[in-house]
Coordinates of C-alpha atoms in Angstrom, one line a residue:
M8 CA 75.6 -142.0 124.9
N9 CA 73.3 -143.7 122.4
D10 CA 74.6 -147.2 122.8
E11 CA 71.9 -149.7 123.5
I12 CA 71.7 -152.5 126.0
L13 CA 69.3 -155.4 126.3
V14 CA 67.7 -155.5 129.8
R15 CA 65.2 -157.4 131.8
I16 CA 63.0 -155.2 134.0
K17 CA 60.8 -156.5 136.8
V18 CA 57.5 -154.6 136.6
Y19 CA 54.4 -155.0 138.7
N20 CA 52.3 -152.4 136.9
K21 CA 52.9 -152.2 133.2
E22 CA 50.6 -149.1 132.6
Q23 CA 52.5 -147.1 135.3
F24 CA 55.8 -148.3 133.8
Y25 CA 54.9 -147.1 130.3
I26 CA 53.6 -143.7 131.6
R27 CA 56.9 -143.2 133.5
T28 CA 59.0 -144.0 130.5
L29 CA 56.9 -141.6 128.3
E30 CA 57.2 -138.8 130.8
R31 CA 61.0 -139.2 130.8
N32 CA 61.2 -139.6 127.0
I33 CA 62.7 -143.1 127.4
S34 CA 62.6 -145.3 124.2
L35 CA 61.9 -149.0 124.5
N36 CA 62.7 -151.3 121.5
N37 CA 62.1 -154.9 120.8
I38 CA 59.7 -155.4 123.7
K39 CA 58.9 -158.9 125.0
Y40 CA 56.9 -160.0 128.0
K41 CA 57.8 -162.9 130.3
D42 CA 55.8 -163.3 133.6
K43 CA 56.4 -160.1 135.6
Y44 CA 59.4 -159.1 133.4
I45 CA 59.7 -156.8 130.4
I46 CA 62.7 -157.7 128.1
C47 CA 63.6 -154.8 125.8
K48 CA 66.4 -152.6 124.5
I49 CA 67.1 -149.2 126.0
K50 CA 69.7 -146.6 125.6
E51 CA 72.6 -146.9 128.0
S52 CA 72.0 -143.3 129.1
D53 CA 68.5 -144.2 130.3
Y54 CA 69.7 -147.1 132.4
K55 CA 70.5 -145.1 135.5
T56 CA 67.1 -143.3 135.3
L57 CA 65.1 -146.5 135.2
S58 CA 67.3 -148.3 137.8
R59 CA 66.1 -145.8 140.4
Y60 CA 62.6 -147.2 140.2
Y61 CA 63.0 -150.8 138.9
K62 CA 65.1 -153.8 139.3
I63 CA 67.0 -154.1 136.1
E64 CA 69.3 -156.9 134.9
I65 CA 71.6 -156.2 131.9
L66 CA 71.4 -159.2 129.5
K67 CA 73.6 -157.9 126.8
E68 CA 75.4 -154.7 125.9
F69 CA 75.7 -153.3 122.4
N70 CA 78.5 -150.7 123.0
T71 CA 82.2 -150.2 122.7
H72 CA 82.8 -151.3 126.3
E73 CA 81.2 -154.7 125.6
L74 CA 83.2 -154.9 122.4
L75 CA 86.5 -154.1 124.2
K76 CA 85.6 -156.7 126.9
H77 CA 85.0 -159.3 124.2
L78 CA 88.3 -158.4 122.4
K79 CA 90.2 -158.5 125.6
K80 CA 88.8 -162.0 126.4
Y81 CA 89.5 -163.4 122.9
Y82 CA 92.4 -161.3 121.8
L83 CA 94.8 -164.2 121.4
E84 CA 92.4 -166.0 119.1
Y85 CA 91.8 -162.8 117.0
L86 CA 95.6 -162.1 117.0
S87 CA 96.3 -165.6 115.7
V88 CA 93.8 -165.3 112.9
I89 CA 95.1 -161.8 111.8
L90 CA 98.7 -163.0 111.9
G91 CA 97.7 -166.1 110.0
I92 CA 96.0 -164.1 107.3
I93 CA 99.1 -161.8 107.1
L94 CA 101.5 -164.6 106.9
F95 CA 99.4 -166.5 104.4
N96 CA 99.2 -163.4 102.1
I97 CA 103.0 -162.9 102.5
F98 CA 103.5 -166.5 101.6
I99 CA 101.3 -166.6 98.5
N100 CA 102.6 -163.3 97.2
T101 CA 106.3 -164.1 97.6
I102 CA 108.3 -165.0 94.5
C103 CA 110.5 -168.1 95.2
Y104 CA 111.8 -168.7 91.7
V105 CA 112.6 -166.6 88.5
D106 CA 112.5 -168.7 85.4
I107 CA 114.2 -167.0 82.4
R108 CA 113.5 -168.9 79.2
T109 CA 116.0 -168.5 76.4
P110 CA 118.5 -170.8 74.7
N111 CA 121.1 -168.0 75.0
Q112 CA 122.6 -168.4 78.5
D113 CA 124.7 -165.2 78.3
L114 CA 121.6 -163.2 77.5
A115 CA 119.8 -164.9 80.4
N116 CA 122.5 -163.9 82.8
K117 CA 122.6 -160.4 81.5
I118 CA 118.8 -159.9 81.8
S119 CA 118.8 -161.6 85.3
K120 CA 121.2 -158.9 86.6
V121 CA 118.9 -156.2 85.1
L122 CA 115.8 -157.8 86.7
D123 CA 117.5 -157.6 90.1
T124 CA 117.7 -153.8 89.8
Y125 CA 113.9 -153.8 89.3
N126 CA 113.5 -156.1 92.4
L127 CA 112.2 -159.0 90.3
K128 CA 114.1 -161.7 92.1
R129 CA 113.7 -164.5 94.6
F130 CA 112.1 -163.9 98.0
T131 CA 110.5 -160.6 97.1
L132 CA 106.8 -159.7 97.0
K133 CA 105.0 -160.0 93.6
K134 CA 104.7 -156.9 91.5
D135 CA 101.5 -155.9 89.9
F136 CA 100.7 -156.1 86.1
N137 CA 101.4 -152.5 85.4
Y138 CA 104.8 -152.7 87.0
L139 CA 105.7 -155.8 85.0
A140 CA 104.5 -154.1 81.8
K141 CA 106.8 -151.2 82.6
V142 CA 109.8 -153.4 83.1
K143 CA 109.1 -155.2 79.9
Q144 CA 109.1 -151.9 77.9
E145 CA 112.3 -150.8 79.7
L146 CA 114.1 -154.1 78.7
L147 CA 113.0 -153.7 75.0
K148 CA 114.2 -150.0 75.1
T149 CA 117.5 -150.9 76.7
Y150 CA 118.4 -153.9 74.5
P151 CA 116.8 -153.1 71.1
D152 CA 119.4 -155.0 69.1
E153 CA 119.2 -158.1 71.2
L154 CA 115.6 -158.5 72.2
E155 CA 112.7 -158.9 69.7
W156 CA 110.1 -159.6 72.4
V157 CA 109.8 -160.0 76.2
E158 CA 107.0 -161.6 78.2
I159 CA 106.8 -161.5 82.0
N160 CA 104.2 -163.5 83.7
N161 CA 103.3 -164.4 87.3
D162 CA 102.7 -168.1 87.7
G163 CA 102.0 -169.0 91.3
M164 CA 105.1 -168.2 93.2
K165 CA 107.4 -167.6 90.3
Y166 CA 108.0 -165.3 87.4
I167 CA 108.3 -166.7 83.9
I168 CA 110.4 -164.4 81.7
T169 CA 110.4 -165.5 78.1
L170 CA 113.0 -163.8 75.9
E171 CA 112.9 -163.8 72.1
E172 CA 116.2 -162.8 70.5
R173 CA 116.2 -160.4 67.6
K174 CA 117.3 -162.2 64.5
K175 CA 120.3 -160.7 62.8
I176 CA 121.5 -161.0 59.3
L177 CA 125.2 -161.7 59.9
P178 CA 127.8 -160.5 57.5
N179 CA 129.4 -163.0 55.2
V180 CA 132.5 -164.1 57.1
K181 CA 135.3 -166.2 55.6
N182 CA 138.3 -166.7 57.9
D183 CA 139.6 -163.2 58.6
R184 CA 137.2 -161.3 56.3
C185 CA 133.6 -160.3 56.2
D186 CA 131.3 -158.7 53.6
V187 CA 128.5 -156.2 53.8
V188 CA 125.5 -157.7 52.0
A189 CA 122.1 -156.5 50.9
T190 CA 119.1 -157.2 53.1
K191 CA 116.5 -156.2 50.5
D192 CA 116.0 -156.0 46.8
A193 CA 116.7 -152.4 45.9
L194 CA 118.2 -149.7 43.6
V195 CA 121.4 -148.4 45.3
T196 CA 121.3 -144.7 46.0
K197 CA 124.3 -144.1 48.2
V198 CA 127.3 -146.1 49.5
I199 CA 129.3 -145.1 52.6
A200 CA 132.3 -147.5 53.2
Q201 CA 134.5 -147.5 56.2
S202 CA 136.6 -150.5 55.1
G203 CA 136.6 -153.0 52.3
V204 CA 136.1 -152.7 48.5
V205 CA 132.8 -151.1 47.2
M206 CA 131.2 -153.6 44.8
V207 CA 128.2 -151.5 43.7
K208 CA 127.6 -148.0 42.5
P209 CA 124.5 -145.8 42.8
N210 CA 121.7 -146.7 40.3
T211 CA 122.8 -150.4 40.5
Y212 CA 119.9 -152.9 41.2
V213 CA 120.8 -155.5 43.8
R214 CA 119.0 -158.5 45.3
T215 CA 118.9 -159.8 48.8
G216 CA 122.2 -161.4 49.7
D217 CA 124.3 -159.6 47.0
V218 CA 127.7 -158.4 48.3
L219 CA 127.8 -154.6 48.5
I220 CA 131.1 -154.1 50.1
S221 CA 133.6 -156.9 49.9
G222 CA 136.3 -157.9 52.4
E223 CA 138.6 -159.1 49.7
V224 CA 141.2 -156.7 48.4
K225 CA 142.3 -157.8 44.9
Y226 CA 145.0 -156.7 42.5
N227 CA 144.8 -158.1 38.9
E228 CA 142.1 -160.5 40.0
E229 CA 144.4 -161.9 42.7
V230 CA 143.4 -161.6 46.4
K231 CA 146.1 -159.6 48.1
N232 CA 144.5 -159.0 51.5
T233 CA 141.3 -159.7 53.5
V234 CA 139.5 -157.3 55.9
C235 CA 136.2 -157.1 57.7
A236 CA 134.2 -154.8 55.4
S237 CA 132.0 -152.2 57.1
G238 CA 129.8 -149.4 55.8
T239 CA 126.2 -148.3 55.1
V240 CA 124.4 -148.6 51.8
Y241 CA 121.1 -146.9 51.0
G242 CA 118.7 -148.0 48.4
E243 CA 115.3 -147.3 46.9
V244 CA 112.7 -149.9 47.9
W245 CA 109.2 -150.1 46.5
Y246 CA 106.0 -151.1 48.2
D247 CA 102.4 -151.6 47.2
V248 CA 100.4 -150.9 50.3
K249 CA 96.7 -151.5 50.7
I250 CA 95.1 -149.5 53.4
S251 CA 91.5 -149.4 54.8
L252 CA 90.7 -146.4 57.0
P253 CA 87.4 -145.3 58.6
K254 CA 85.9 -142.1 57.1
T255 CA 85.6 -140.6 60.5
Y256 CA 87.6 -140.5 63.7
Q257 CA 86.8 -139.8 67.4
E258 CA 88.3 -136.6 68.9
K259 CA 88.6 -136.8 72.7
I260 CA 87.8 -133.6 74.6
Y261 CA 88.0 -133.0 78.3
T262 CA 85.3 -131.1 80.1
D263 CA 85.8 -129.3 83.4
K264 CA 84.0 -132.0 85.4
S265 CA 85.9 -134.4 87.6
R266 CA 85.1 -136.8 90.5
Y267 CA 87.1 -138.5 93.1
N268 CA 86.8 -142.2 94.0
L269 CA 88.6 -144.9 96.0
E270 CA 89.8 -148.2 94.6
F271 CA 90.9 -151.4 96.3
S272 CA 93.4 -153.5 94.4
H273 CA 94.6 -157.1 94.9
N274 CA 96.0 -159.8 92.6
N275 CA 95.9 -157.5 89.6
K276 CA 92.1 -157.0 90.1
D277 CA 90.7 -153.5 90.9
Y278 CA 87.4 -152.9 92.8
K279 CA 85.9 -149.4 93.0
I280 CA 84.5 -148.4 96.3
F281 CA 81.8 -146.1 94.8
K282 CA 80.0 -146.2 91.5
S283 CA 81.2 -143.6 89.1
R284 CA 78.7 -140.8 88.2
L285 CA 80.4 -140.0 84.9
K286 CA 79.7 -141.7 81.6
D287 CA 83.0 -141.4 79.9
Y288 CA 86.2 -140.5 81.7
D289 CA 89.9 -140.9 82.0
T290 CA 91.4 -141.9 85.4
K291 CA 94.4 -140.7 87.2
R292 CA 95.5 -143.0 90.0
K293 CA 97.5 -142.3 93.1
T294 CA 98.4 -145.0 95.6
L295 CA 97.5 -144.1 99.2
I296 CA 98.3 -147.4 100.9
S297 CA 100.3 -150.4 99.6
L298 CA 100.8 -153.4 101.9
L299 CA 101.4 -157.1 101.2
G300 CA 100.0 -157.0 97.7
F301 CA 96.9 -154.9 98.8
K302 CA 96.5 -151.4 97.6
I303 CA 94.1 -148.5 98.2
N304 CA 94.2 -146.0 95.4
L305 CA 92.7 -142.5 95.1
L306 CA 91.2 -142.0 91.7
K307 CA 90.6 -138.8 89.9
E308 CA 88.0 -139.3 87.1
E309 CA 88.1 -136.6 84.5
E310 CA 85.0 -136.5 82.2
I311 CA 85.6 -136.7 78.5
I312 CA 83.3 -136.4 75.5
Y313 CA 83.9 -137.7 72.0
L314 CA 83.3 -135.7 68.8
T315 CA 83.0 -137.6 65.5
K316 CA 84.9 -135.8 62.7
E317 CA 85.6 -136.6 59.1
Y318 CA 89.2 -136.6 57.9
T319 CA 90.3 -133.6 55.9
E320 CA 92.6 -134.3 52.9
E321 CA 95.6 -133.1 54.9
E322 CA 94.7 -135.3 57.9
L323 CA 94.0 -138.3 55.7
D324 CA 97.5 -137.8 54.0
I325 CA 99.2 -137.8 57.5
R326 CA 97.2 -140.9 58.6
I327 CA 98.2 -142.7 55.3
D328 CA 101.9 -142.0 56.1
E329 CA 101.5 -143.4 59.6
V330 CA 99.8 -146.6 58.4
I331 CA 102.5 -147.0 55.6
Q332 CA 105.2 -146.8 58.2
E333 CA 103.4 -149.4 60.4
K334 CA 102.7 -151.8 57.5
V335 CA 106.2 -151.8 55.9
G336 CA 108.1 -151.6 59.3
L337 CA 109.9 -148.3 58.6
N338 CA 111.9 -147.0 61.5
F339 CA 113.3 -144.0 59.6
K340 CA 116.9 -144.2 60.9
E341 CA 119.2 -141.3 59.9
G342 CA 119.0 -140.7 56.1
E343 CA 115.9 -142.8 55.6
E344 CA 112.7 -141.2 54.1
I345 CA 109.7 -141.7 51.9
L346 CA 110.7 -140.4 48.4
Y347 CA 107.4 -140.8 46.6
K348 CA 103.9 -141.8 47.3
N349 CA 101.2 -142.3 44.7
V350 CA 97.6 -143.2 45.5
L351 CA 96.7 -145.7 42.8
K352 CA 93.1 -146.2 43.9
K353 CA 90.8 -144.7 46.5
E354 CA 87.3 -146.0 47.0
L355 CA 84.5 -145.2 49.5
N356 CA 83.1 -148.4 50.9
H357 CA 80.2 -147.6 53.3
S358 CA 82.0 -146.1 56.4
K359 CA 85.5 -146.9 55.2
I360 CA 88.0 -145.6 52.6
D361 CA 89.9 -148.3 50.8
I362 CA 93.3 -147.0 49.4
D363 CA 95.9 -148.6 47.2
V364 CA 99.2 -146.7 47.5
F365 CA 102.5 -147.2 45.7
V366 CA 105.4 -146.0 47.9
T367 CA 109.1 -145.4 47.1
T368 CA 111.4 -145.3 50.1
N369 CA 115.1 -144.6 50.6
I370 CA 116.3 -146.8 53.4
I371 CA 119.4 -148.6 54.7
I372 CA 119.6 -151.9 52.8
S373 CA 122.9 -153.2 54.2
N374 CA 123.4 -155.5 57.2

């Protein structure tokens, strides 16, 4: 064994003592002299050899046996500290209250039940940032007609969920009837009515709020019946879009190099165990251990390089379409499309391309 012990050796002849230790290849460390004694560290395996010739007193052991003796003596104290740390971490990472903020109580109750299925409820352990972001996206995907925005935050021992309802343009409702009205200024291209009286024809220009399909059924200008009108109206809508794009873009390419690393995570903070040896890389993460808000993750770092490329005319046209959709908020539901696109102006401005585009779209203009 190579464990060391601190000993005090009674020696009458130091020279003879040193010769004997050299002959037996015994190492002496941290040597001190006190009267007829030598105080030093020796290997535990050399203790028996020296004790045959000298009176040796063990002052301190630096081995697992000593550690076990120490732990056995003070195990209750150590156990109390460990349990205290565990209980403290459980306590500070436990959610005691879920605060759903919205004036719509029915929506709050509905979302509360959904959050329960994701284990975001009272007396559960906190979830990390990535998990909360995933739940947020799932809520927006599940309730696209009811939710405009969702925010989920950890605040001490509670979740604060802020819900912003999607604003709806309600149909004109009068007693037992309702109308389909225009949501945009447009040139009508197509009318599909399920019920009610069609008030506009294709190639008719309408403004926001105009009645497109009426719930009043008339005969000789006299209202004979009222219904709740329903249907879909398409129209041409025009946009003048100003776009600024970089002349170049970065293409990401993966090399064959990859490295593995370990990561410690706690309270939404990540700490890498080893310094990465790659300059640019993407990381794939796999959780090895997850306990009481602490995680140990295995990371696979895959090296990437970036190539700077200039847009071709075809690529630039595709990118312009993407930016147009973002700027005017086009979702392209069934039947919606860009009818016409005309670049009015295109200028090179240092490292950017400034573009002014006139766009004609065919989209749903009814509520």
